[in-house]
Tab-separated table of C-alpha atoms in Angstrom:
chain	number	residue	atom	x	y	z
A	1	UNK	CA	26.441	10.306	49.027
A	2	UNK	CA	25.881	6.633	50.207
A	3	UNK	CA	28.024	3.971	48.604
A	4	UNK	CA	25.398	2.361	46.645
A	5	UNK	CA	25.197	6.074	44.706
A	6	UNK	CA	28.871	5.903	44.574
A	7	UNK	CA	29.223	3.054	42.365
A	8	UNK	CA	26.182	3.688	39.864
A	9	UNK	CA	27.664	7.221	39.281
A	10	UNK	CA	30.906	5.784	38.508
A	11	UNK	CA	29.776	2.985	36.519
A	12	UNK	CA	27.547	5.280	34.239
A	13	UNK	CA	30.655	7.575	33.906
A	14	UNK	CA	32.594	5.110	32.807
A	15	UNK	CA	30.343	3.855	30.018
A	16	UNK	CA	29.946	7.410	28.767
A	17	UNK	CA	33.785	7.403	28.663
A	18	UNK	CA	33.870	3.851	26.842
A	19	UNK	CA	31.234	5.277	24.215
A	20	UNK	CA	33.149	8.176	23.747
A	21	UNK	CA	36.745	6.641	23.393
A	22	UNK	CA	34.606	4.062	20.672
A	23	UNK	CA	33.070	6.800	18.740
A	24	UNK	CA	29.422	5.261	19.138
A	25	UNK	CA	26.748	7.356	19.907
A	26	UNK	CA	24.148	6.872	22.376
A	27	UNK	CA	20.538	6.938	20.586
A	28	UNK	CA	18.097	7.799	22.974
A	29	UNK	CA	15.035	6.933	20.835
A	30	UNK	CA	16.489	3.630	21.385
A	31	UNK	CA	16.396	3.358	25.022
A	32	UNK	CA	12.813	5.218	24.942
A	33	UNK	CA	10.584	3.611	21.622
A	34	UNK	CA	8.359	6.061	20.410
A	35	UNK	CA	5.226	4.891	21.009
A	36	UNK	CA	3.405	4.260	17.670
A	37	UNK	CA	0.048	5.626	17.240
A	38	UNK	CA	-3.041	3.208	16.316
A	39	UNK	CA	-5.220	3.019	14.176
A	40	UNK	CA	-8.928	2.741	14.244
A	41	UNK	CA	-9.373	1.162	11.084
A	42	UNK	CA	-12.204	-1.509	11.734
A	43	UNK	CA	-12.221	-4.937	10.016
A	44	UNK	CA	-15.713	-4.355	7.909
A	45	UNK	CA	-12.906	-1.722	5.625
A	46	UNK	CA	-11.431	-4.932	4.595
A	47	UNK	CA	-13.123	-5.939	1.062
A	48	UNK	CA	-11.527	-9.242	-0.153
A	49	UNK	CA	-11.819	-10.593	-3.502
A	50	UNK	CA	-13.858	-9.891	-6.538
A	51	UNK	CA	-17.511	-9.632	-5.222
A	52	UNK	CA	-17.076	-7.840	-2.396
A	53	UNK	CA	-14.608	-5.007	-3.793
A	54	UNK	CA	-16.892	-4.794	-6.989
A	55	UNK	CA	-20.183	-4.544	-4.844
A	56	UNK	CA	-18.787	-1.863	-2.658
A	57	UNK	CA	-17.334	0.029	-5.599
A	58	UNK	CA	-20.478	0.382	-6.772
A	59	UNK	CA	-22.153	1.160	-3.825
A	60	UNK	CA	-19.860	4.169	-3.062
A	61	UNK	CA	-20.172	5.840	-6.409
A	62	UNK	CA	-23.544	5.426	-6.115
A	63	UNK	CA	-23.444	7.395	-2.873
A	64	UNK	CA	-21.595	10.150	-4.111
A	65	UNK	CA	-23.115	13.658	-3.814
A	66	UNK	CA	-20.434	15.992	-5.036
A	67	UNK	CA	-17.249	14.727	-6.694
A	68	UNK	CA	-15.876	11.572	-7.294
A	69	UNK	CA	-11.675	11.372	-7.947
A	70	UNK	CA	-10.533	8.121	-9.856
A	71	UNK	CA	-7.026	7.331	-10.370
A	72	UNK	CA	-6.410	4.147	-12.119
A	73	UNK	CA	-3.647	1.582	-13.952
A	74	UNK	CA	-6.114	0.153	-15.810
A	75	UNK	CA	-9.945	0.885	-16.437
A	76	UNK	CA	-12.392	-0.577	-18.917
A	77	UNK	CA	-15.225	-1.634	-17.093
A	78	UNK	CA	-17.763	-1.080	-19.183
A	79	UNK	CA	-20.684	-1.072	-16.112
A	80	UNK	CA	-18.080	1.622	-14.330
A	81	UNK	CA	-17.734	3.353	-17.052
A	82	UNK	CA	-21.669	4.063	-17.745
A	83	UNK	CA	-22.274	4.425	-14.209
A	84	UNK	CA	-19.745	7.596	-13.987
A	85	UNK	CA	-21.220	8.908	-16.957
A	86	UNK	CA	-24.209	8.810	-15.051
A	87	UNK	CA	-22.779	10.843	-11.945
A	88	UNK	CA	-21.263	13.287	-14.427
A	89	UNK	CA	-24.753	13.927	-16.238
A	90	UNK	CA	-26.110	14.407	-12.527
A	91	UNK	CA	-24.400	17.454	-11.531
A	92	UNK	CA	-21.269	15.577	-9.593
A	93	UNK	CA	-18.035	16.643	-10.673
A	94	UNK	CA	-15.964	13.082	-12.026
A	95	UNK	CA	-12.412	13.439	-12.812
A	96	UNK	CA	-10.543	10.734	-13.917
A	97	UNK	CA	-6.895	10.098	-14.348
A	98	UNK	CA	-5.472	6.773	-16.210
A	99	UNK	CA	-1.513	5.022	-17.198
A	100	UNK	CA	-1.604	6.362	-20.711
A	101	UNK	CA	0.558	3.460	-21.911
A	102	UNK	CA	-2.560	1.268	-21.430
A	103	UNK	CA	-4.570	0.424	-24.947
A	104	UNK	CA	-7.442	-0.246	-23.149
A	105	UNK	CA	-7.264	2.849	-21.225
A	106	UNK	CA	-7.649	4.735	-24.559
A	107	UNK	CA	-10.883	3.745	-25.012
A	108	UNK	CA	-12.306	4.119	-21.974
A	109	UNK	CA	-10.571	7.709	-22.157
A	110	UNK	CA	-12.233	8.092	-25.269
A	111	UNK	CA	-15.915	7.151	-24.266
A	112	UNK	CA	-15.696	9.464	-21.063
A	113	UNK	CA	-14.717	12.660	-23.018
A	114	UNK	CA	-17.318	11.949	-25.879
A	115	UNK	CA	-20.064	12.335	-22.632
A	116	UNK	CA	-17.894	15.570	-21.211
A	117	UNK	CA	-16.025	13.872	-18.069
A	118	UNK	CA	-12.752	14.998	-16.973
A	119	UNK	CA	-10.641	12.560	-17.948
A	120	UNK	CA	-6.717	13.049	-19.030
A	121	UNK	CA	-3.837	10.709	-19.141
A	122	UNK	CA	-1.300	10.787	-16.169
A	123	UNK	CA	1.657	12.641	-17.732
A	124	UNK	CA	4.212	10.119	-16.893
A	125	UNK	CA	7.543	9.583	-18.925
A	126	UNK	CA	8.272	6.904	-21.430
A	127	UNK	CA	8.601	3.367	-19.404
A	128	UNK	CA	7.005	5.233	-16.595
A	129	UNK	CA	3.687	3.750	-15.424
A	130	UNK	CA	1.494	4.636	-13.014
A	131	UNK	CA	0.053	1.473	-10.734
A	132	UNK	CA	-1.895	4.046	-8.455
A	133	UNK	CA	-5.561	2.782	-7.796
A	134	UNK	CA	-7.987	4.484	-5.941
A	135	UNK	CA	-11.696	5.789	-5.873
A	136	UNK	CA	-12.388	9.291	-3.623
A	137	UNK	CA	-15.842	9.991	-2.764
A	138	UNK	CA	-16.775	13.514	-1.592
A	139	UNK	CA	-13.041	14.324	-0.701
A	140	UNK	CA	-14.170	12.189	2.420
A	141	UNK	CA	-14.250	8.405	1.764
A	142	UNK	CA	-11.650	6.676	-0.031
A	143	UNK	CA	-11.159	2.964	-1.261
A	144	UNK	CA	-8.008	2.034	-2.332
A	145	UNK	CA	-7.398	-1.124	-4.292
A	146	UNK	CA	-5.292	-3.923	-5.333
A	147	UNK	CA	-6.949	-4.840	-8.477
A	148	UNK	CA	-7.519	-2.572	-11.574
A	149	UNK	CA	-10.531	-1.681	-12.841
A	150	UNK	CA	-10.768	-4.562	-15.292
A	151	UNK	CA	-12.414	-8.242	-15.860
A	152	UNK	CA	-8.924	-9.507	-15.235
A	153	UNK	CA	-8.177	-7.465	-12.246
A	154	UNK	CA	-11.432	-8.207	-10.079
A	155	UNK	CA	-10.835	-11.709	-10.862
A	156	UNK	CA	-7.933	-12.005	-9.299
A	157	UNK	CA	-7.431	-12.952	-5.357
A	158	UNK	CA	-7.021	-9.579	-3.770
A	159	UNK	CA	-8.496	-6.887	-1.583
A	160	UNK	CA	-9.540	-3.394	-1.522
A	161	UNK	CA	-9.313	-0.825	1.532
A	162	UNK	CA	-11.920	2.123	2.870
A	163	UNK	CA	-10.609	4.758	4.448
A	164	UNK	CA	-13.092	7.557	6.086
A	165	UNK	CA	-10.751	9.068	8.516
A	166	UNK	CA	-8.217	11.928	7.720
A	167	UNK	CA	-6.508	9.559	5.151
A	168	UNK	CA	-9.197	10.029	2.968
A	169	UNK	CA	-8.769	14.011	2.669
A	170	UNK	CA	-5.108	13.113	2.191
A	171	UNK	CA	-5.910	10.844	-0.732
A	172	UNK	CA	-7.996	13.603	-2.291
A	173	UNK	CA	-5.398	16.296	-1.745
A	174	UNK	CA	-2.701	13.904	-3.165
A	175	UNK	CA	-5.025	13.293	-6.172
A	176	UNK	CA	-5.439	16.965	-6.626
A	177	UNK	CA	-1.602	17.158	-6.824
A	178	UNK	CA	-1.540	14.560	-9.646
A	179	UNK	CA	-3.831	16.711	-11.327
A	180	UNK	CA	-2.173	19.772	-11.120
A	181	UNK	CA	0.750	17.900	-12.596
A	182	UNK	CA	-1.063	16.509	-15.599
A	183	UNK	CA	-3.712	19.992	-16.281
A	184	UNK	CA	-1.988	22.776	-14.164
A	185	UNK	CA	-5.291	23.490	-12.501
A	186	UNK	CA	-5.629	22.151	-8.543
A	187	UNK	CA	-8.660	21.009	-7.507
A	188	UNK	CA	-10.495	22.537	-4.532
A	189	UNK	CA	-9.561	20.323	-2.251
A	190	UNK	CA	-9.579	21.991	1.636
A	191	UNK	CA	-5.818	22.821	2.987
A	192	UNK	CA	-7.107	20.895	6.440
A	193	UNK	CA	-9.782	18.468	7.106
A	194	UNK	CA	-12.093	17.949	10.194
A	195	UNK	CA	-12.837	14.205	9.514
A	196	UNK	CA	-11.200	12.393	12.682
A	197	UNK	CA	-7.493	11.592	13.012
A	198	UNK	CA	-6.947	7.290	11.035
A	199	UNK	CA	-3.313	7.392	12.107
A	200	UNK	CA	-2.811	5.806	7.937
A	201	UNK	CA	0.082	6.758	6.000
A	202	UNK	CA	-0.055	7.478	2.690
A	203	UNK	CA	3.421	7.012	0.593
A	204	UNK	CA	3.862	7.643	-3.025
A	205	UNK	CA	7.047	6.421	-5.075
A	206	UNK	CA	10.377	6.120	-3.094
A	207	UNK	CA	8.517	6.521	-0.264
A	208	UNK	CA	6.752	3.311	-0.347
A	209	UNK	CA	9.923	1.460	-0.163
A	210	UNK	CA	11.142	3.332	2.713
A	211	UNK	CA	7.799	2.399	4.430
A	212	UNK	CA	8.402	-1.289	3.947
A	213	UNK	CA	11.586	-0.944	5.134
A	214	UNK	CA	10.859	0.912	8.398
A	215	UNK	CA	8.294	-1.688	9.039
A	216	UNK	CA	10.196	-4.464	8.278
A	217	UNK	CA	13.035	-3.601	10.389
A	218	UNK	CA	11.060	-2.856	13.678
A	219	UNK	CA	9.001	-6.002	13.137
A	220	UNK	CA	9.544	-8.591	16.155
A	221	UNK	CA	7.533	-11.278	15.560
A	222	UNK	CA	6.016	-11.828	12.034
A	223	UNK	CA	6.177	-10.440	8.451
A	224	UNK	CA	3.719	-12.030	6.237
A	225	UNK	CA	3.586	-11.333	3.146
A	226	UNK	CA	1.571	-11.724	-0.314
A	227	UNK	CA	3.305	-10.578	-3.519
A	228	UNK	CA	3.403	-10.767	-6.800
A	229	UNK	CA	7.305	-9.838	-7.041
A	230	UNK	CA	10.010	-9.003	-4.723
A	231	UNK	CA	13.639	-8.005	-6.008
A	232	UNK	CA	14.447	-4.773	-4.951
A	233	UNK	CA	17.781	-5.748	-3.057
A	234	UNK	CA	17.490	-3.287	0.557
A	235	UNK	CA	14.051	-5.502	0.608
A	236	UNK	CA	15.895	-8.850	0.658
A	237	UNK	CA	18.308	-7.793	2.870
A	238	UNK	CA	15.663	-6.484	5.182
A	239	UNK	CA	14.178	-9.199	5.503
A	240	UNK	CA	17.010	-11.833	5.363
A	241	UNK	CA	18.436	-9.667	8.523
A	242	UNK	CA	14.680	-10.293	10.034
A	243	UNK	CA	14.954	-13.648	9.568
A	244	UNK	CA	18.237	-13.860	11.287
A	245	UNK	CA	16.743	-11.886	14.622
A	246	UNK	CA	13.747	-14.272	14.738
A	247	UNK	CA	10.907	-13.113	12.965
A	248	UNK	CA	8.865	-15.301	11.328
A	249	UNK	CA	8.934	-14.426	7.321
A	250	UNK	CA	6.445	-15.840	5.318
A	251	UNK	CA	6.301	-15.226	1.488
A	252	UNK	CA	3.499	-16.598	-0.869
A	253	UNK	CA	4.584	-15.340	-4.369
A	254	UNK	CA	2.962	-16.321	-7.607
A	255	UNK	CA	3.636	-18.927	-9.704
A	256	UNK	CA	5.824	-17.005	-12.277
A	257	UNK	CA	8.516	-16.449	-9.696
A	258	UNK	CA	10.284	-19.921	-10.016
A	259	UNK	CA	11.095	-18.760	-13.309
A	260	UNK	CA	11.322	-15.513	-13.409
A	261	UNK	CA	13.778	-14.665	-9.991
A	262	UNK	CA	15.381	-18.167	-9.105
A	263	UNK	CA	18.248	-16.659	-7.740
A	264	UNK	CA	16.574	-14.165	-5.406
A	265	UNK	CA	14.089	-17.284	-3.964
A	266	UNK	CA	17.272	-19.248	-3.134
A	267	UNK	CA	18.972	-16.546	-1.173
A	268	UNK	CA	15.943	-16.068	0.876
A	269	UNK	CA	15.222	-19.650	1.411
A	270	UNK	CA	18.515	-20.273	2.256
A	271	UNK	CA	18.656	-17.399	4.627
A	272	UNK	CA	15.315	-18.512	6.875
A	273	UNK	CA	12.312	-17.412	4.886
A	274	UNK	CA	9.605	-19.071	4.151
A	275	UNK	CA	8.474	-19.542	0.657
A	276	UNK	CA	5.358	-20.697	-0.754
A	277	UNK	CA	3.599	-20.367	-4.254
A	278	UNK	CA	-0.116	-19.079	-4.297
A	279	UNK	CA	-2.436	-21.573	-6.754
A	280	UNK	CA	-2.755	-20.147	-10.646
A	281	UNK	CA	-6.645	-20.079	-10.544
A	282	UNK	CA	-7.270	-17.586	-9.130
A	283	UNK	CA	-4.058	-15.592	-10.333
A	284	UNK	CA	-2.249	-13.660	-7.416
A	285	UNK	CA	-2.941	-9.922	-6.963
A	286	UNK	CA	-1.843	-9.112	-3.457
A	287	UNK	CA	0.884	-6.738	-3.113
A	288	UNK	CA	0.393	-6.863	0.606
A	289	UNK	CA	2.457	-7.093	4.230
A	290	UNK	CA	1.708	-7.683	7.480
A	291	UNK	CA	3.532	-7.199	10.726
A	292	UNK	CA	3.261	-8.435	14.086
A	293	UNK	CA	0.023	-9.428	13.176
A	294	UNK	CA	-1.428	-5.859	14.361
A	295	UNK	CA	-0.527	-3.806	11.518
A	296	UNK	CA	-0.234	-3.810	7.584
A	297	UNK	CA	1.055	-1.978	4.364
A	298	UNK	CA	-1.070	-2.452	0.854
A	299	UNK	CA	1.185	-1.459	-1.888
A	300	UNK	CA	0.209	-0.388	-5.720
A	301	UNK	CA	2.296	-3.215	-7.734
A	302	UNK	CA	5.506	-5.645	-7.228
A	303	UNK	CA	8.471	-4.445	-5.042
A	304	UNK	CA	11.188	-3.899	-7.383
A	305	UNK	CA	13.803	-1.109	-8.001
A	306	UNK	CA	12.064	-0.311	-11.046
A	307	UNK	CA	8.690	0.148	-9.701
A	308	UNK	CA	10.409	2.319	-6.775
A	309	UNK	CA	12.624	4.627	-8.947
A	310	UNK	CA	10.650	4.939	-12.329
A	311	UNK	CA	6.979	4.308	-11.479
A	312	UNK	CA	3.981	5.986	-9.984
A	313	UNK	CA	3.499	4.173	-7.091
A	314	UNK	CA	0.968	4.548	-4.010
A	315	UNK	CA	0.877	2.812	-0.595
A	316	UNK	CA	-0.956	2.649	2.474
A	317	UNK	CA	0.310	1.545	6.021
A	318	UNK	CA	-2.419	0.941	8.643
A	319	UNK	CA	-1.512	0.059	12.740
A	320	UNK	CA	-4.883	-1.337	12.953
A	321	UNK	CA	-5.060	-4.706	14.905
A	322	UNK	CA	-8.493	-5.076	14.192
A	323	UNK	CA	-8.153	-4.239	10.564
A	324	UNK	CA	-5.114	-6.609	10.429
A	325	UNK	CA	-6.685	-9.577	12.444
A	326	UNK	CA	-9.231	-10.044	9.263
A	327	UNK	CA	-5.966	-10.117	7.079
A	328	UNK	CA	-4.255	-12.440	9.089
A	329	UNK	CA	-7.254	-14.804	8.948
A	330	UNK	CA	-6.933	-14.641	5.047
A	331	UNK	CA	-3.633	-15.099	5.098
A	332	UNK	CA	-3.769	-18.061	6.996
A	333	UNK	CA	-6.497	-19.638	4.670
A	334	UNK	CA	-3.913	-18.771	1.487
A	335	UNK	CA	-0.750	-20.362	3.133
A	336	UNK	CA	-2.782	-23.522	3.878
A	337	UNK	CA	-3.869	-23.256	0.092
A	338	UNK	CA	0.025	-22.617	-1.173
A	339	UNK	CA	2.244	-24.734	-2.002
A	340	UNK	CA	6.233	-24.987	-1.668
């Protein structure tokens, strides 16, 4: 064994013995990164702001040959309404599942079943309410929104997001679930899918935070982010410890926030993140993040414990650089529009 050898054996035996004598553990995930898969989520899936997500809302009901899967906060669009009633009378198979603590929801539940579409209230608990909002087409294209289906909703500044991959079938299949839990009766929804691999995660509930927090914590560069409140206290931390390492945070909030979570926009803005406050007209809707600039999470409502531990909640997370490069674009636009 040559000298040089020597020496590097001893030196790596000697840090094995200093991490044993310590008690730390050596992580090899962390000396090897997984390499995270990408997704091919093109820009065009990106629908921003009123016209756009209406339009193509439309457009994909319109398309639908089979069954059409609606999950929603809120829904009283009366042009929505008429045109599932429509599908329904045309042989498609609607179902429809609203937030029953909604009053407008009632009606709209009301109108569907007087024309004989599946519609039922999610089953959620006193104080529970369920912010999931998404339209499936045919079990095989999905868009999943930021706004409800309401005047106020598509009014606001936000975006919706198509999905046509294998996230799509997952949608379905987790809609099915939902309506299993509210009827007892699955849908028939296939166990596997042959539309291509999206590499999107879908997260429901707890899981959503725990998405936000993975992604905020491997972030190296940027987290931007558009929301209309953040409390939940592993989330500040998160991202006051990102701040610390580097990364550029950027929070535009709505208006309401100066009054309604003083305390939690001081610790951040003492701590290195940016804060600015998105215009009243239009009101705020984004419940959106994006990291490194290459990939992004779209979230159901505001990130508080509340929403996390009580609430139906649904989220997407997308490694699409092309998908997010349209996102940073709008982003940039708002934080020029924002003020501190």
């Amino acid at each position: 064994m040559s000298k040089r050898s020597s020496i590097l054996s001893i030196v790596i035996l000697l840090s094995l013995c200093v991490l044993f004598i310590s008690g730390c553990t050596l992580k090899i995930p962390e000396l090897f990164p997984k390499e995270v898969p990408i997704s091919n989520l093109p820009a065009k899936a990106i629908f921003i702001d009123k016209d756009a997500i209406y339009n193509q809302t439309v457009a994909m009901i319109e398309s639908a040959q089979t069954s059409i899967y609606v999950e929603q906060a809120v829904f009283d669009d009366p042009n929505l309404i008429q045109l599932l009633i429509s599908k329904s009378r045309s042989g498609v198979d609607v179902r429809v599942l609203l937030d029953q603590w909604q009053k407008a929801n009632r009606i709209t539940l009301d109108q569907l079943k007087s024309q004989n579409v599946s519609v039922q209230f999610y089953p959620a608990q006193k104080g529970q309410i369920n912010h999931t909002k998404y339209l499936i087409i045919d079990q095989k294209r999905a868009l999943i929104y930021g706004p409800p289906w309401t005047e106020e909703g598509f009014k606001a500044h936000d975006i919706a997001v198509e999905l046509s991959g294998k996230s799509a079938w997952k949608a379905a299949s987790l809609f099915s679930k939902d309506w299993a839990f509210t009827t007892t009766f699955p849908l028939d929804v296939e166990k596997t899918s042959t539309l291509p691999e999206d590499n999107i995660i879908l997260a429901t509930n707890a899981n959503v935070r725990q998405q936000l927090i993975d992604r905020i914590s491997t972030s190296t560069k940027s987290i931007w982010i558009a929301n209309s409140e953040i409390t939940e206290p592993d989330l500040i931390q998160a991202l006051i410890e990102a701040a610390e390492k580097g990364c550029d945070v950027r929070l535009i909030l709505d208006q309401s926030a100066t009054t309604k979570t003083p305390v939690t926009l001081e610790k951040l803005s003492t701590n290195g993140v940016h804060i600015r406050f998105y215009p009243s007209q239009p009101p705020l809707g984004l419940n959106l993040a994006i990291f490194d600039n290459s990939s992004f999470l779209l979230s159901s409502s505001g990130w508080t414990r509340y929403s996390f531990v009580a609430n139906h909640e649904f989220s997407i997370t997308v490694p699409s650089p092309k998908a997010s490069s349209r996102l940073v674009e709008m982003y940039t636009q708002d934080w020029e529009k924002s003020t501190e």
